CSV table of C-alpha atoms in Angstrom, one decimal:
chain,number,residue,atom,x,y,z
A,1171,UNK,CA,0.0,0.0,0.0
A,1172,UNK,CA,1.2,3.4,-0.8
A,1173,UNK,CA,-0.1,7.0,-1.5
A,1174,UNK,CA,0.4,8.4,-4.9
A,1175,UNK,CA,1.0,11.9,-3.7
A,1176,UNK,CA,-2.1,13.4,-5.4
A,1177,UNK,CA,-3.7,14.4,-2.0
A,1178,UNK,CA,-7.0,12.9,-3.0
A,1179,UNK,CA,-8.9,10.5,-0.7
A,1180,UNK,CA,-11.1,8.2,-2.7
A,1181,UNK,CA,-14.0,6.3,-1.1
A,1182,UNK,CA,-16.0,3.6,-2.8
A,1183,UNK,CA,-19.2,3.0,-0.8
A,1184,UNK,CA,-21.8,0.4,-1.8
A,1185,UNK,CA,-24.7,-1.6,-0.3
A,1186,UNK,CA,-26.8,-4.6,-1.1
A,1187,UNK,CA,-30.6,-4.3,-0.4
A,1188,UNK,CA,-32.4,-6.8,1.9
A,1189,UNK,CA,-29.8,-9.6,1.7
A,1190,UNK,CA,-29.9,-10.8,5.3
A,1191,UNK,CA,-32.7,-13.1,6.8
A,1192,UNK,CA,-34.2,-10.1,8.6
A,1193,UNK,CA,-34.2,-8.2,5.3
A,1194,UNK,CA,-31.5,-5.7,6.4
A,1195,UNK,CA,-29.0,-4.5,3.9
A,1196,UNK,CA,-25.2,-4.9,3.8
A,1197,UNK,CA,-22.7,-2.1,3.6
A,1198,UNK,CA,-19.2,-2.1,2.2
A,1199,UNK,CA,-16.7,0.8,1.9
A,1200,UNK,CA,-13.1,1.3,0.9
A,1201,UNK,CA,-10.6,4.1,1.1
A,1202,UNK,CA,-7.7,4.5,-1.3
A,1203,UNK,CA,-4.8,6.9,-1.4
A,1204,UNK,CA,-3.4,5.5,-4.6
A,1205,UNK,CA,-2.4,1.9,-4.2
A,1206,UNK,CA,-4.2,-0.5,-1.9
A,1207,UNK,CA,-6.9,0.2,0.6
A,1208,UNK,CA,-5.8,1.0,4.2
A,1209,UNK,CA,-9.5,1.3,5.4
A,1210,UNK,CA,-11.9,-1.5,4.4
A,1211,UNK,CA,-15.3,-2.2,6.0
A,1212,UNK,CA,-18.0,-4.7,5.4
A,1213,UNK,CA,-21.0,-4.7,7.9
A,1214,UNK,CA,-24.6,-5.7,8.2
A,1215,UNK,CA,-26.8,-2.6,8.4
A,1216,UNK,CA,-28.5,-1.8,11.7
A,1217,UNK,CA,-31.6,-0.5,9.9
A,1218,UNK,CA,-34.0,-1.9,7.4
A,1219,UNK,CA,-34.2,0.1,4.2
A,1220,UNK,CA,-37.4,0.5,2.2
A,1221,UNK,CA,-35.6,0.7,-1.1
A,1222,UNK,CA,-32.2,0.2,-2.8
A,1223,UNK,CA,-31.7,4.0,-2.7
A,1224,UNK,CA,-32.4,4.2,1.0
A,1225,UNK,CA,-30.0,1.3,1.6
A,1226,UNK,CA,-27.3,3.1,-0.2
A,1227,UNK,CA,-27.9,6.3,1.8
A,1228,UNK,CA,-27.8,4.2,5.0
A,1229,UNK,CA,-24.4,2.8,3.8
A,1230,UNK,CA,-23.0,6.2,3.3
A,1231,UNK,CA,-24.2,7.3,6.7
A,1232,UNK,CA,-22.6,4.2,8.3
A,1233,UNK,CA,-19.2,5.1,6.7
A,1234,UNK,CA,-19.3,8.8,7.6
A,1235,UNK,CA,-17.4,8.4,11.0
A,1236,UNK,CA,-14.4,7.1,9.0
A,1237,UNK,CA,-14.7,10.0,6.5
A,1238,UNK,CA,-14.8,12.5,9.4
A,1239,UNK,CA,-11.5,11.0,10.6
A,1240,UNK,CA,-10.0,12.1,7.3
A,1241,UNK,CA,-9.1,15.3,9.2
A,1242,UNK,CA,-6.4,13.3,10.9
A,1243,UNK,CA,-4.9,12.8,7.5
A,1244,UNK,CA,-4.3,16.5,7.2
A,1245,UNK,CA,-1.6,16.3,9.8
A,1246,UNK,CA,0.5,13.8,7.7
A,1247,UNK,CA,-1.0,14.0,4.2
A,1248,UNK,CA,-2.1,17.1,2.4
A,1249,UNK,CA,-5.7,16.4,1.4
A,1250,UNK,CA,-6.8,18.3,-1.7
A,1251,UNK,CA,-10.1,16.5,-2.3
A,1252,UNK,CA,-12.3,13.8,-0.6
A,1253,UNK,CA,-14.3,11.9,-3.2
A,1254,UNK,CA,-17.1,9.5,-2.5
A,1255,UNK,CA,-17.9,7.1,-5.4
A,1256,UNK,CA,-21.4,5.6,-5.6
A,1257,UNK,CA,-23.3,3.7,-8.3
A,1258,UNK,CA,-26.8,4.9,-7.5
A,1259,UNK,CA,-27.7,8.2,-9.1
A,1260,UNK,CA,-30.9,8.7,-7.0
A,1261,UNK,CA,-28.9,8.4,-3.8
A,1262,UNK,CA,-26.3,10.8,-5.2
A,1263,UNK,CA,-29.0,13.4,-5.9
A,1264,UNK,CA,-30.4,13.1,-2.4
A,1265,UNK,CA,-27.0,13.3,-0.8
A,1266,UNK,CA,-26.0,16.4,-2.7
A,1267,UNK,CA,-29.3,18.3,-2.4
A,1268,UNK,CA,-30.6,17.2,1.0
A,1269,UNK,CA,-33.8,18.8,2.2
A,1270,UNK,CA,-34.3,20.6,-1.0
A,1271,UNK,CA,-35.5,17.4,-2.6
A,1272,UNK,CA,-37.5,16.2,0.4
A,1273,UNK,CA,-40.9,14.8,-0.4
A,1274,UNK,CA,-43.5,12.5,1.2
A,1275,UNK,CA,-41.6,9.4,0.0
A,1276,UNK,CA,-38.2,10.6,1.3
A,1277,UNK,CA,-39.0,12.4,4.6
A,1278,UNK,CA,-38.2,9.4,6.7
A,1279,UNK,CA,-34.6,9.3,5.5
A,1280,UNK,CA,-33.9,13.1,5.7
A,1281,UNK,CA,-31.7,12.9,8.8
A,1282,UNK,CA,-29.5,10.3,7.2
A,1283,UNK,CA,-28.3,12.4,4.3
A,1284,UNK,CA,-28.2,15.8,6.0
A,1285,UNK,CA,-24.7,15.1,7.3
A,1286,UNK,CA,-23.4,14.1,3.9
A,1287,UNK,CA,-25.2,17.1,2.3
A,1288,UNK,CA,-23.5,19.4,4.8
A,1289,UNK,CA,-20.0,18.0,4.0
A,1290,UNK,CA,-20.8,18.5,0.2
A,1291,UNK,CA,-22.1,22.0,0.7
A,1292,UNK,CA,-19.0,23.0,2.7
A,1293,UNK,CA,-16.7,21.6,0.0
A,1294,UNK,CA,-15.2,18.9,2.3
A,1295,UNK,CA,-16.5,16.1,0.1
A,1296,UNK,CA,-17.7,15.5,-3.4
A,1297,UNK,CA,-20.1,12.7,-4.4
A,1298,UNK,CA,-19.4,11.2,-7.8
A,1299,UNK,CA,-21.2,8.5,-9.9
A,1300,UNK,CA,-19.2,5.3,-10.4
A,1301,UNK,CA,-20.3,2.6,-13.0
A,1302,UNK,CA,-21.1,-0.7,-11.5
A,1303,UNK,CA,-18.2,-2.4,-13.2
A,1304,UNK,CA,-15.8,-0.1,-11.3
A,1305,UNK,CA,-17.6,-0.2,-7.9
A,1306,UNK,CA,-14.9,-1.7,-5.7
A,1307,UNK,CA,-17.4,-1.6,-2.7
A,1308,UNK,CA,-19.1,-4.6,-4.4
A,1309,UNK,CA,-16.2,-6.8,-3.2
A,1310,UNK,CA,-17.7,-6.6,0.3
A,1311,UNK,CA,-21.4,-6.6,-0.5
A,1312,UNK,CA,-21.9,-9.1,-3.4
A,1313,UNK,CA,-20.6,-12.5,-4.3
A,1314,UNK,CA,-18.2,-11.9,-7.2
A,1315,UNK,CA,-16.4,-14.4,-9.3
A,1316,UNK,CA,-14.0,-14.7,-12.1
A,1317,UNK,CA,-12.2,-11.7,-13.6
A,1318,UNK,CA,-14.2,-9.1,-11.7
A,1319,UNK,CA,-13.3,-10.8,-8.4
A,1320,UNK,CA,-9.6,-10.9,-9.3
A,1321,UNK,CA,-9.7,-7.3,-10.6
A,1322,UNK,CA,-11.1,-6.0,-7.3
A,1323,UNK,CA,-8.9,-8.3,-5.2
A,1324,UNK,CA,-5.8,-7.0,-6.9
A,1325,UNK,CA,-6.9,-3.4,-6.4
A,1326,UNK,CA,-7.7,-4.0,-2.7
A,1327,UNK,CA,-4.4,-5.8,-2.1
A,1328,UNK,CA,-2.4,-3.1,-3.8
A,1329,UNK,CA,-1.1,-5.2,-6.6
A,1330,UNK,CA,-2.3,-2.5,-9.1
A,1331,UNK,CA,-3.0,1.2,-8.5
A,1332,UNK,CA,-6.6,2.4,-8.4
A,1333,UNK,CA,-7.9,4.5,-11.3
A,1334,UNK,CA,-10.8,6.9,-11.5
A,1335,UNK,CA,-14.0,5.0,-12.5
A,1336,UNK,CA,-14.6,4.6,-16.2
A,1337,UNK,CA,-17.4,6.2,-18.3
A,1338,UNK,CA,-19.8,3.2,-17.9
A,1339,UNK,CA,-20.8,0.6,-20.3
A,1340,UNK,CA,-19.2,0.7,-23.8
A,1341,UNK,CA,-21.4,1.4,-26.8
A,1342,UNK,CA,-23.1,-1.7,-28.2
A,1343,UNK,CA,-24.4,-2.9,-31.6
A,1344,UNK,CA,-27.6,-4.9,-31.4
A,1345,UNK,CA,-27.1,-5.6,-27.7
A,1346,UNK,CA,-23.6,-6.9,-28.0
A,1347,UNK,CA,-20.5,-5.0,-26.9
A,1348,UNK,CA,-18.4,-3.4,-29.6
A,1349,UNK,CA,-15.3,-4.7,-27.8
A,1350,UNK,CA,-14.7,-6.3,-24.4
A,1351,UNK,CA,-12.9,-3.2,-23.2
A,1352,UNK,CA,-13.8,0.2,-22.0
A,1353,UNK,CA,-12.1,3.4,-23.0
A,1354,UNK,CA,-9.7,3.0,-20.0
A,1355,UNK,CA,-8.9,-0.6,-21.0
A,1356,UNK,CA,-10.7,-2.2,-18.1
A,1357,UNK,CA,-13.0,-5.1,-18.8
A,1358,UNK,CA,-16.7,-4.6,-18.2
A,1359,UNK,CA,-19.2,-7.4,-17.4
A,1360,UNK,CA,-22.9,-7.1,-17.3
């Protein structure tokens, strides 16, 4: 494990909806400073979510104590940005806008994303969409196999350096991929 000197903390946070016998979700998060992941977490959620989006928001709220500790990094590592990657666009919108998007269907989860919204509004954190094929948090929340398992394992163990997430699925012709690679050269599987 090593830091690449960019001063950017990159968090991958993901969740699986209703995967435990009591229908609670499962959260997974990772922090990278360049190569490897010094902070890794995989936990059963303490709340039941009513939707996949709510489960993702609960996951972000569960990881926020670790993100708040990033201030300790300022003493030894100059932090220029703190990026949170997520693969659910609805959750990203709620986390960025907070109460401004509150409705009858989302009132019960307001308190969960206010903290994240405050960090985003103060410029202490940015929330960025990450395609599913690059969501390293899946390693702790879903059963992976084959090439995708090995890709995430190598990233987590520090065998290869982490990269910014790719643009998403490559363009297709009649439902088939144009090639097996994305623009960045990483393989995507659907």
